Amino acid sequence: MDDLKNRAVDLTMITLLFSGTLCIFIIINHSNIKPVQNAPLTFNMTVYKDELDEVLAKASTENKTVIIAVVNKAYVEGDKSMLDLFLDGFWVGDDTRELKDHLLIVAVDQTSFERCKFLHLHCYKIQTEGVDFVGEKVYMSEDFIKMMWSRTLFLGDVLKRGYNFIFTDTDVIWLRNPFTRLNQSESVDLQISTDQFQGDQWSELNPINTGFYMIRSNNKTIALFNEWYSKKDNSTGMKEQDVLLMLMRKGLFRSLGLRVKFLDTLYFSGFCQDSKDVRVVSTVHANCCRTIFAKMSDLMAVVHDWKRFKRSSSNETTMFQWTKHTACINSWKHI
């Protein structure tokens, strides 16, 4: 019994000795720690003005340039939608895949917005109170014209936020990176596609097409969009492209001091005027076409033509011809 008591006393002494040593060690080390006084707390957090400001910042390049396309429900539904075909171009085109990271899809209804989010793209939904933009808007119908003006208003807002952009319709197939063919000088304010190129890239005789253009954000271009949109209610029966053409013919570009380049259809082509050289063409636009069905049919032929060209030898390339745009030609027969 005495032996057990002695062992208990020894264990207690050892425990007390260890505890004391630990306390001394902690006190010594604590005295060597110098407290940080007035150390500021910093957070890497960007504060955005609103949802549009945030999505533009995430989609833009380092020089604040964004690629913008507008869609509605009719352009995102079906076994193969127009949006799907548009994105296919970024996949099969030369040096175009990374450009998708800078693409902002602007939806005018909930279905197209949800489809965009499902595809993991940069997405933004326009608020269009009292206007139904859900179904197909046939070329030059009243709803088509309203949707075009809604688009113009939105794009003017993007300019006012300090962003340059390429606007592209989704019925434009990107076969090559268009930035390599666009003038990167800040002295060029607007570079816009044409239905029929007249031979002079600086001539206002070129018939413009607002389905594809690059524009820089500055006071001159913002003034252009303000004046353009102000004509919305005084241009019955005219789409926004017609109004811009009218303003150009009246000298607005010159009065604002705008430097405007008109894009050669050799590089930025369309169904109105095919590119004569598949070896250099950057984009193909389903213009001069009336319905989504017709555009889809003939644009799929463009993609097949492109794949055929990519498989061909140099000798076959010189004999290349685009498939005839039969569906689009026929789309005008039953107006």
PDB file of C-alpha atoms in Angstrom, residues 199-314:
ATOM      1  CA  GLY A 199     -14.382  48.998-103.976  1.00  0.00           C
ATOM      2  CA  ASP A 200     -13.418  51.881-101.641  1.00  0.00           C
ATOM      3  CA  GLN A 201     -13.186  51.081 -97.922  1.00  0.00           C
ATOM      4  CA  TRP A 202     -13.661  54.760 -96.969  1.00  0.00           C
ATOM      5  CA  SER A 203     -16.573  55.568 -99.307  1.00  0.00           C
ATOM      6  CA  GLU A 204     -20.050  56.299 -97.961  1.00  0.00           C
ATOM      7  CA  LEU A 205     -21.450  54.897-101.192  1.00  0.00           C
ATOM      8  CA  ASN A 206     -21.139  51.443 -99.619  1.00  0.00           C
ATOM      9  CA  PRO A 207     -24.529  50.036 -98.475  1.00  0.00           C
ATOM     10  CA  ILE A 208     -23.974  49.315 -94.781  1.00  0.00           C
ATOM     11  CA  ASN A 209     -25.179  46.297 -92.822  1.00  0.00           C
ATOM     12  CA  THR A 210     -25.492  46.526 -89.034  1.00  0.00           C
ATOM     13  CA  GLY A 211     -25.306  42.737 -88.650  1.00  0.00           C
ATOM     14  CA  PHE A 212     -21.550  42.965 -88.077  1.00  0.00           C
ATOM     15  CA  TYR A 213     -19.460  45.932 -87.012  1.00  0.00           C
ATOM     16  CA  MET A 214     -16.715  46.997 -84.637  1.00  0.00           C
ATOM     17  CA  ILE A 215     -17.008  50.302 -82.796  1.00  0.00           C
ATOM     18  CA  ARG A 216     -14.837  52.159 -80.291  1.00  0.00           C
ATOM     19  CA  SER A 217     -16.202  53.913 -77.251  1.00  0.00           C
ATOM     20  CA  ASN A 218     -15.606  57.653 -77.426  1.00  0.00           C
ATOM     21  CA  ASN A 219     -17.600  60.886 -77.416  1.00  0.00           C
ATOM     22  CA  LYS A 220     -18.131  60.754 -81.186  1.00  0.00           C
ATOM     23  CA  THR A 221     -19.573  57.236 -81.275  1.00  0.00           C
ATOM     24  CA  ILE A 222     -21.749  57.889 -78.219  1.00  0.00           C
ATOM     25  CA  ALA A 223     -23.131  60.983 -79.970  1.00  0.00           C
ATOM     26  CA  LEU A 224     -23.789  58.841 -83.051  1.00  0.00           C
ATOM     27  CA  PHE A 225     -25.846  56.324 -81.085  1.00  0.00           C
ATOM     28  CA  ASN A 226     -27.754  59.093 -79.293  1.00  0.00           C
ATOM     29  CA  GLU A 227     -28.697  60.714 -82.603  1.00  0.00           C
ATOM     30  CA  TRP A 228     -29.456  57.354 -84.198  1.00  0.00           C
ATOM     31  CA  TYR A 229     -31.811  56.217 -81.436  1.00  0.00           C
ATOM     32  CA  SER A 230     -33.520  59.628 -81.290  1.00  0.00           C
ATOM     33  CA  LYS A 231     -34.936  58.938 -84.771  1.00  0.00           C
ATOM     34  CA  LYS A 232     -36.759  55.787 -83.624  1.00  0.00           C
ATOM     35  CA  ASP A 233     -40.216  57.363 -83.429  1.00  0.00           C
ATOM     36  CA  ASN A 234     -39.842  59.390 -86.626  1.00  0.00           C
ATOM     37  CA  SER A 235     -38.938  56.534 -88.964  1.00  0.00           C
ATOM     38  CA  THR A 236     -42.105  54.498 -89.443  1.00  0.00           C
ATOM     39  CA  GLY A 237     -41.541  51.428 -91.571  1.00  0.00           C
ATOM     40  CA  MET A 238     -37.757  51.744 -91.404  1.00  0.00           C
ATOM     41  CA  LYS A 239     -35.489  49.388 -89.517  1.00  0.00           C
ATOM     42  CA  GLU A 240     -32.593  50.836 -87.556  1.00  0.00           C
ATOM     43  CA  GLN A 241     -30.121  49.966 -90.319  1.00  0.00           C
ATOM     44  CA  ASP A 242     -32.114  52.054 -92.812  1.00  0.00           C
ATOM     45  CA  VAL A 243     -32.110  54.987 -90.418  1.00  0.00           C
ATOM     46  CA  LEU A 244     -28.346  54.792 -89.899  1.00  0.00           C
ATOM     47  CA  LEU A 245     -27.842  54.660 -93.665  1.00  0.00           C
ATOM     48  CA  MET A 246     -30.072  57.729 -94.043  1.00  0.00           C
ATOM     49  CA  LEU A 247     -28.110  59.622 -91.370  1.00  0.00           C
ATOM     50  CA  MET A 248     -24.854  58.718 -93.076  1.00  0.00           C
ATOM     51  CA  ARG A 249     -26.174  59.945 -96.435  1.00  0.00           C
ATOM     52  CA  LYS A 250     -27.158  63.232 -94.757  1.00  0.00           C
ATOM     53  CA  GLY A 251     -23.585  63.730 -93.546  1.00  0.00           C
ATOM     54  CA  LEU A 252     -23.853  62.773 -89.859  1.00  0.00           C
ATOM     55  CA  PHE A 253     -20.636  60.733 -89.906  1.00  0.00           C
ATOM     56  CA  ARG A 254     -18.709  63.711 -91.267  1.00  0.00           C
ATOM     57  CA  SER A 255     -20.335  66.264 -88.973  1.00  0.00           C
ATOM     58  CA  LEU A 256     -19.391  64.188 -85.926  1.00  0.00           C
ATOM     59  CA  GLY A 257     -15.842  63.772 -87.202  1.00  0.00           C
ATOM     60  CA  LEU A 258     -16.189  59.987 -87.351  1.00  0.00           C
ATOM     61  CA  ARG A 259     -13.617  57.950 -89.224  1.00  0.00           C
ATOM     62  CA  VAL A 260     -15.554  55.000 -90.660  1.00  0.00           C
ATOM     63  CA  LYS A 261     -14.167  52.019 -92.563  1.00  0.00           C
ATOM     64  CA  PHE A 262     -16.497  49.954 -94.757  1.00  0.00           C
ATOM     65  CA  LEU A 263     -15.574  46.270 -94.728  1.00  0.00           C
ATOM     66  CA  ASP A 264     -14.731  44.456 -97.941  1.00  0.00           C
ATOM     67  CA  THR A 265     -16.946  41.424 -98.624  1.00  0.00           C
ATOM     68  CA  LEU A 266     -13.805  39.579 -99.692  1.00  0.00           C
ATOM     69  CA  TYR A 267     -13.109  39.244 -95.951  1.00  0.00           C
ATOM     70  CA  PHE A 268     -16.509  39.959 -94.364  1.00  0.00           C
ATOM     71  CA  SER A 269     -18.928  38.354 -96.766  1.00  0.00           C
ATOM     72  CA  GLY A 270     -22.602  37.499 -96.870  1.00  0.00           C
ATOM     73  CA  PHE A 271     -25.282  35.952 -99.011  1.00  0.00           C
ATOM     74  CA  CYS A 272     -25.822  39.317-100.716  1.00  0.00           C
ATOM     75  CA  GLN A 273     -22.261  39.137-102.026  1.00  0.00           C
ATOM     76  CA  ASP A 274     -20.137  36.014-101.529  1.00  0.00           C
ATOM     77  CA  SER A 275     -16.440  36.267-100.806  1.00  0.00           C
ATOM     78  CA  LYS A 276     -14.432  35.451-103.907  1.00  0.00           C
ATOM     79  CA  ASP A 277     -11.637  33.826-101.897  1.00  0.00           C
ATOM     80  CA  VAL A 278     -12.309  31.224 -99.207  1.00  0.00           C
ATOM     81  CA  ARG A 279      -8.598  31.386 -98.293  1.00  0.00           C
ATOM     82  CA  VAL A 280      -9.011  34.826 -96.696  1.00  0.00           C
ATOM     83  CA  VAL A 281     -12.674  35.162 -95.694  1.00  0.00           C
ATOM     84  CA  SER A 282     -13.301  35.788 -91.980  1.00  0.00           C
ATOM     85  CA  THR A 283     -17.101  35.856 -91.634  1.00  0.00           C
ATOM     86  CA  VAL A 284     -20.160  34.810 -93.636  1.00  0.00           C
ATOM     87  CA  HIS A 285     -23.455  36.551 -92.915  1.00  0.00           C
ATOM     88  CA  ALA A 286     -26.851  35.139 -93.874  1.00  0.00           C
ATOM     89  CA  ASN A 287     -28.059  38.539 -95.096  1.00  0.00           C
ATOM     90  CA  CYS A 288     -30.458  38.945 -98.026  1.00  0.00           C
ATOM     91  CA  CYS A 289     -32.495  36.199 -96.339  1.00  0.00           C
ATOM     92  CA  ARG A 290     -35.909  36.395 -94.699  1.00  0.00           C
ATOM     93  CA  THR A 291     -36.549  33.493 -92.273  1.00  0.00           C
ATOM     94  CA  ILE A 292     -34.653  31.594 -89.596  1.00  0.00           C
ATOM     95  CA  PHE A 293     -35.359  28.293 -91.363  1.00  0.00           C
ATOM     96  CA  ALA A 294     -33.810  29.549 -94.602  1.00  0.00           C
ATOM     97  CA  LYS A 295     -30.817  31.067 -92.807  1.00  0.00           C
ATOM     98  CA  MET A 296     -30.175  27.824 -90.924  1.00  0.00           C
ATOM     99  CA  SER A 297     -30.363  25.707 -94.068  1.00  0.00           C
ATOM    100  CA  ASP A 298     -27.911  27.822 -96.018  1.00  0.00           C
ATOM    101  CA  LEU A 299     -25.555  28.508 -93.099  1.00  0.00           C
ATOM    102  CA  MET A 300     -25.204  24.781 -92.477  1.00  0.00           C
ATOM    103  CA  ALA A 301     -24.164  24.518 -96.122  1.00  0.00           C
ATOM    104  CA  VAL A 302     -21.531  27.214 -95.414  1.00  0.00           C
ATOM    105  CA  VAL A 303     -20.124  25.150 -92.529  1.00  0.00           C
ATOM    106  CA  HIS A 304     -20.027  22.066 -94.777  1.00  0.00           C
ATOM    107  CA  ASP A 305     -18.306  24.122 -97.497  1.00  0.00           C
ATOM    108  CA  TRP A 306     -15.742  25.293 -94.947  1.00  0.00           C
ATOM    109  CA  LYS A 307     -15.012  21.749 -93.781  1.00  0.00           C
ATOM    110  CA  ARG A 308     -14.682  20.653 -97.386  1.00  0.00           C
ATOM    111  CA  PHE A 309     -12.193  23.463 -97.992  1.00  0.00           C
ATOM    112  CA  LYS A 310     -10.164  22.505 -94.893  1.00  0.00           C
ATOM    113  CA  ARG A 311      -9.877  18.935 -96.180  1.00  0.00           C
ATOM    114  CA  SER A 312      -8.937  19.938 -99.711  1.00  0.00           C
ATOM    115  CA  SER A 313      -5.517  20.227-101.316  1.00  0.00           C
ATOM    116  CA  SER A 314      -4.123  23.521-102.603  1.00  0.00           C
TER     117      SER A 314
END
